[in-house]
């Protein structure tokens, strides 16, 4: 018999019509010390949390053009843990943190939204699977067309 326990707690706080501060925390624990190789490994950090600050639908008029802006900044912290795979892929994943950020602009005249952002903005190279590649920054630029006209 294998048993685990844990919980997650999150909070979003909205203020000043456009802004939100959010955070969440999770705790996960494997209760059973298991040596049977058939039982899958837990491979989950005991503690992790996120905190973020974002805004959406901020109107900004430049001349006669009307645009709506938004952004999101999120910090993630993940406690180190032992990753258990096959014998050659068992080892420690060190504690790491990441910073993600995005800015977006909805352009009503063209019915589009432009997004510019990055995951792991500070390029904190880390790995999430023992024996796997180190993961760095991923930057992106996207343009989304909305088929429904906005007023």
PDB file of C-alpha atoms in Angstrom:
ATOM      1  CA  UNK A   1       0.000   0.000   0.000  1.00  0.00           C
ATOM      2  CA  UNK A   2       1.320   3.416  -0.986  1.00  0.00           C
ATOM      3  CA  UNK A   3      -0.124   6.562   0.618  1.00  0.00           C
ATOM      4  CA  UNK A   4       0.416  10.255  -0.046  1.00  0.00           C
ATOM      5  CA  UNK A   5      -0.979  13.431   1.394  1.00  0.00           C
ATOM      6  CA  UNK A   6      -0.954  17.074   0.486  1.00  0.00           C
ATOM      7  CA  UNK A   7      -2.872  20.255  -0.056  1.00  0.00           C
ATOM      8  CA  UNK A   8      -2.907  23.330  -2.243  1.00  0.00           C
ATOM      9  CA  UNK A   9      -3.917  26.847  -1.282  1.00  0.00           C
ATOM     10  CA  UNK A  10      -4.401  29.762  -3.649  1.00  0.00           C
ATOM     11  CA  UNK A  11      -5.566  33.356  -3.432  1.00  0.00           C
ATOM     12  CA  UNK A  12      -6.379  35.963  -6.088  1.00  0.00           C
ATOM     13  CA  UNK A  13      -6.932  39.585  -5.079  1.00  0.00           C
ATOM     14  CA  UNK A  14      -8.396  42.002  -7.644  1.00  0.00           C
ATOM     15  CA  UNK A  15      -8.105  45.760  -7.158  1.00  0.00           C
ATOM     16  CA  UNK A  16      -8.365  49.131  -8.947  1.00  0.00           C
ATOM     17  CA  UNK A  17     -10.492  47.697 -11.813  1.00  0.00           C
ATOM     18  CA  UNK A  18      -7.516  46.295 -13.753  1.00  0.00           C
ATOM     19  CA  UNK A  19      -5.031  44.630 -11.412  1.00  0.00           C
ATOM     20  CA  UNK A  20      -4.617  41.297  -9.652  1.00  0.00           C
ATOM     21  CA  UNK A  21      -2.119  39.898  -7.166  1.00  0.00           C
ATOM     22  CA  UNK A  22      -2.132  36.140  -6.891  1.00  0.00           C
ATOM     23  CA  UNK A  23      -0.311  33.397  -5.095  1.00  0.00           C
ATOM     24  CA  UNK A  24      -0.521  29.695  -4.485  1.00  0.00           C
ATOM     25  CA  UNK A  25       1.297  27.097  -2.445  1.00  0.00           C
ATOM     26  CA  UNK A  26       1.258  23.318  -2.545  1.00  0.00           C
ATOM     27  CA  UNK A  27       2.557  20.697  -0.153  1.00  0.00           C
ATOM     28  CA  UNK A  28       2.872  17.055  -1.198  1.00  0.00           C
ATOM     29  CA  UNK A  29       4.281  14.148   0.787  1.00  0.00           C
ATOM     30  CA  UNK A  30       4.827  10.457   0.116  1.00  0.00           C
ATOM     31  CA  UNK A  31       3.984   8.744   3.417  1.00  0.00           C
ATOM     32  CA  UNK A  32       5.142   5.275   2.509  1.00  0.00           C
ATOM     33  CA  UNK A  33       8.795   4.303   2.280  1.00  0.00           C
ATOM     34  CA  UNK A  34       8.562   1.944  -0.670  1.00  0.00           C
ATOM     35  CA  UNK A  35      11.360  -0.234  -2.008  1.00  0.00           C
ATOM     36  CA  UNK A  36       9.302  -2.259  -4.480  1.00  0.00           C
ATOM     37  CA  UNK A  37      10.670  -1.335  -7.959  1.00  0.00           C
ATOM     38  CA  UNK A  38       7.257  -1.882  -9.567  1.00  0.00           C
ATOM     39  CA  UNK A  39       5.624   0.914  -7.549  1.00  0.00           C
ATOM     40  CA  UNK A  40       5.954   4.197  -9.515  1.00  0.00           C
ATOM     41  CA  UNK A  41       8.155   6.888  -8.013  1.00  0.00           C
ATOM     42  CA  UNK A  42       6.530   9.969  -6.467  1.00  0.00           C
ATOM     43  CA  UNK A  43       8.784  12.531  -8.266  1.00  0.00           C
ATOM     44  CA  UNK A  44       7.070  15.556  -6.749  1.00  0.00           C
ATOM     45  CA  UNK A  45       8.657  18.373  -4.734  1.00  0.00           C
ATOM     46  CA  UNK A  46       7.347  18.617  -1.194  1.00  0.00           C
ATOM     47  CA  UNK A  47       6.987  22.422  -1.334  1.00  0.00           C
ATOM     48  CA  UNK A  48       6.394  24.841  -4.209  1.00  0.00           C
ATOM     49  CA  UNK A  49       4.764  28.244  -4.631  1.00  0.00           C
ATOM     50  CA  UNK A  50       3.943  30.963  -7.179  1.00  0.00           C
ATOM     51  CA  UNK A  51       3.338  34.689  -6.711  1.00  0.00           C
ATOM     52  CA  UNK A  52       2.247  36.999  -9.463  1.00  0.00           C
ATOM     53  CA  UNK A  53       1.063  40.446 -10.424  1.00  0.00           C
ATOM     54  CA  UNK A  54      -1.036  41.115 -13.509  1.00  0.00           C
ATOM     55  CA  UNK A  55      -3.320  43.596 -15.200  1.00  0.00           C
ATOM     56  CA  UNK A  56      -5.841  43.343 -17.999  1.00  0.00           C
ATOM     57  CA  UNK A  57      -7.986  45.615 -20.141  1.00  0.00           C
ATOM     58  CA  UNK A  58      -6.134  48.834 -19.245  1.00  0.00           C
ATOM     59  CA  UNK A  59      -7.440  51.401 -21.761  1.00  0.00           C
ATOM     60  CA  UNK A  60      -4.808  53.597 -23.333  1.00  0.00           C
ATOM     61  CA  UNK A  61      -5.766  56.211 -25.917  1.00  0.00           C
ATOM     62  CA  UNK A  62      -2.992  57.467 -28.156  1.00  0.00           C
ATOM     63  CA  UNK A  63      -4.426  60.179 -30.347  1.00  0.00           C
ATOM     64  CA  UNK A  64      -7.635  58.844 -31.853  1.00  0.00           C
ATOM     65  CA  UNK A  65      -6.479  55.197 -31.596  1.00  0.00           C
ATOM     66  CA  UNK A  66      -7.875  53.085 -28.778  1.00  0.00           C
ATOM     67  CA  UNK A  67      -5.844  50.154 -27.467  1.00  0.00           C
ATOM     68  CA  UNK A  68      -6.164  47.939 -24.410  1.00  0.00           C
ATOM     69  CA  UNK A  69      -3.051  46.763 -22.561  1.00  0.00           C
ATOM     70  CA  UNK A  70      -2.260  43.983 -20.127  1.00  0.00           C
ATOM     71  CA  UNK A  71       0.702  42.294 -18.491  1.00  0.00           C
ATOM     72  CA  UNK A  72       1.596  39.403 -16.226  1.00  0.00           C
ATOM     73  CA  UNK A  73       4.674  38.738 -14.068  1.00  0.00           C
ATOM     74  CA  UNK A  74       4.929  35.456 -12.183  1.00  0.00           C
ATOM     75  CA  UNK A  75       7.627  34.077  -9.856  1.00  0.00           C
ATOM     76  CA  UNK A  76       7.803  30.308  -9.239  1.00  0.00           C
ATOM     77  CA  UNK A  77       9.830  28.492  -6.580  1.00  0.00           C
ATOM     78  CA  UNK A  78      10.238  24.718  -6.581  1.00  0.00           C
ATOM     79  CA  UNK A  79      12.011  22.865  -3.753  1.00  0.00           C
ATOM     80  CA  UNK A  80      14.597  20.280  -4.727  1.00  0.00           C
ATOM     81  CA  UNK A  81      13.631  16.614  -4.584  1.00  0.00           C
ATOM     82  CA  UNK A  82      14.899  13.170  -5.498  1.00  0.00           C
ATOM     83  CA  UNK A  83      13.772  12.096  -8.949  1.00  0.00           C
ATOM     84  CA  UNK A  84      13.384   8.334  -9.248  1.00  0.00           C
ATOM     85  CA  UNK A  85      13.356   6.763 -12.683  1.00  0.00           C
ATOM     86  CA  UNK A  86      15.157   3.692 -13.876  1.00  0.00           C
ATOM     87  CA  UNK A  87      18.376   3.102 -11.939  1.00  0.00           C
ATOM     88  CA  UNK A  88      20.458   5.264 -14.303  1.00  0.00           C
ATOM     89  CA  UNK A  89      17.920   8.103 -14.056  1.00  0.00           C
ATOM     90  CA  UNK A  90      17.663   8.466 -10.282  1.00  0.00           C
ATOM     91  CA  UNK A  91      19.177  11.531  -8.642  1.00  0.00           C
ATOM     92  CA  UNK A  92      18.586  14.898  -7.058  1.00  0.00           C
ATOM     93  CA  UNK A  93      16.780  17.780  -8.740  1.00  0.00           C
ATOM     94  CA  UNK A  94      18.102  20.963  -7.067  1.00  0.00           C
ATOM     95  CA  UNK A  95      15.835  23.757  -5.813  1.00  0.00           C
ATOM     96  CA  UNK A  96      15.166  26.322  -8.539  1.00  0.00           C
ATOM     97  CA  UNK A  97      13.102  29.415  -9.258  1.00  0.00           C
ATOM     98  CA  UNK A  98      11.730  30.938 -12.454  1.00  0.00           C
ATOM     99  CA  UNK A  99      10.413  34.337 -13.509  1.00  0.00           C
ATOM    100  CA  UNK A 100       7.851  34.541 -16.327  1.00  0.00           C
ATOM    101  CA  UNK A 101       6.586  37.774 -17.888  1.00  0.00           C
ATOM    102  CA  UNK A 102       4.243  38.857 -20.681  1.00  0.00           C
ATOM    103  CA  UNK A 103       2.857  42.096 -22.076  1.00  0.00           C
ATOM    104  CA  UNK A 104      -0.056  42.291 -24.486  1.00  0.00           C
ATOM    105  CA  UNK A 105      -1.902  44.923 -26.460  1.00  0.00           C
ATOM    106  CA  UNK A 106      -5.337  44.575 -28.056  1.00  0.00           C
ATOM    107  CA  UNK A 107      -5.594  46.801 -31.124  1.00  0.00           C
ATOM    108  CA  UNK A 108      -9.258  47.473 -31.842  1.00  0.00           C
ATOM    109  CA  UNK A 109      -8.698  49.035 -35.262  1.00  0.00           C
ATOM    110  CA  UNK A 110      -7.238  45.764 -36.618  1.00  0.00           C
ATOM    111  CA  UNK A 111      -9.156  43.431 -34.268  1.00  0.00           C
ATOM    112  CA  UNK A 112      -5.884  41.815 -33.112  1.00  0.00           C
ATOM    113  CA  UNK A 113      -3.967  41.197 -29.906  1.00  0.00           C
ATOM    114  CA  UNK A 114      -0.176  41.235 -29.823  1.00  0.00           C
ATOM    115  CA  UNK A 115       1.637  39.320 -27.070  1.00  0.00           C
ATOM    116  CA  UNK A 116       5.322  39.438 -26.171  1.00  0.00           C
ATOM    117  CA  UNK A 117       6.657  37.341 -23.332  1.00  0.00           C
ATOM    118  CA  UNK A 118       9.132  34.877 -21.947  1.00  0.00           C
ATOM    119  CA  UNK A 119       9.068  31.841 -19.714  1.00  0.00           C
ATOM    120  CA  UNK A 120      12.132  31.685 -17.466  1.00  0.00           C
ATOM    121  CA  UNK A 121      12.918  35.299 -18.347  1.00  0.00           C
ATOM    122  CA  UNK A 122      16.230  35.312 -16.418  1.00  0.00           C
ATOM    123  CA  UNK A 123      17.411  32.151 -18.234  1.00  0.00           C
ATOM    124  CA  UNK A 124      17.904  30.175 -15.008  1.00  0.00           C
ATOM    125  CA  UNK A 125      18.982  26.885 -16.595  1.00  0.00           C
ATOM    126  CA  UNK A 126      17.532  24.008 -14.585  1.00  0.00           C
ATOM    127  CA  UNK A 127      16.328  20.493 -15.137  1.00  0.00           C
ATOM    128  CA  UNK A 128      13.062  18.941 -14.032  1.00  0.00           C
ATOM    129  CA  UNK A 129      13.911  15.298 -14.788  1.00  0.00           C
ATOM    130  CA  UNK A 130      17.156  13.703 -13.619  1.00  0.00           C
ATOM    131  CA  UNK A 131      19.281  12.968 -16.674  1.00  0.00           C
ATOM    132  CA  UNK A 132      17.183  15.320 -18.806  1.00  0.00           C
ATOM    133  CA  UNK A 133      18.349  18.482 -20.558  1.00  0.00           C
ATOM    134  CA  UNK A 134      18.680  21.802 -18.781  1.00  0.00           C
ATOM    135  CA  UNK A 135      15.795  24.087 -19.642  1.00  0.00           C
ATOM    136  CA  UNK A 136      16.435  27.753 -20.377  1.00  0.00           C
ATOM    137  CA  UNK A 137      14.409  30.745 -21.526  1.00  0.00           C
ATOM    138  CA  UNK A 138      11.646  30.555 -24.092  1.00  0.00           C
ATOM    139  CA  UNK A 139      10.639  33.893 -25.594  1.00  0.00           C
ATOM    140  CA  UNK A 140       7.624  34.345 -27.830  1.00  0.00           C
ATOM    141  CA  UNK A 141       5.771  36.881 -29.917  1.00  0.00           C
ATOM    142  CA  UNK A 142       2.250  36.137 -31.072  1.00  0.00           C
ATOM    143  CA  UNK A 143      -0.537  37.851 -32.926  1.00  0.00           C
ATOM    144  CA  UNK A 144      -4.150  36.725 -32.439  1.00  0.00           C
ATOM    145  CA  UNK A 145      -6.985  37.823 -34.714  1.00  0.00           C
ATOM    146  CA  UNK A 146     -10.448  38.044 -33.137  1.00  0.00           C
ATOM    147  CA  UNK A 147     -13.271  37.310 -35.578  1.00  0.00           C
ATOM    148  CA  UNK A 148     -15.820  39.016 -33.302  1.00  0.00           C
ATOM    149  CA  UNK A 149     -15.620  42.785 -33.575  1.00  0.00           C
ATOM    150  CA  UNK A 150     -15.175  44.690 -30.288  1.00  0.00           C
ATOM    151  CA  UNK A 151     -16.884  48.007 -29.650  1.00  0.00           C
TER     152      UNK A 151
END
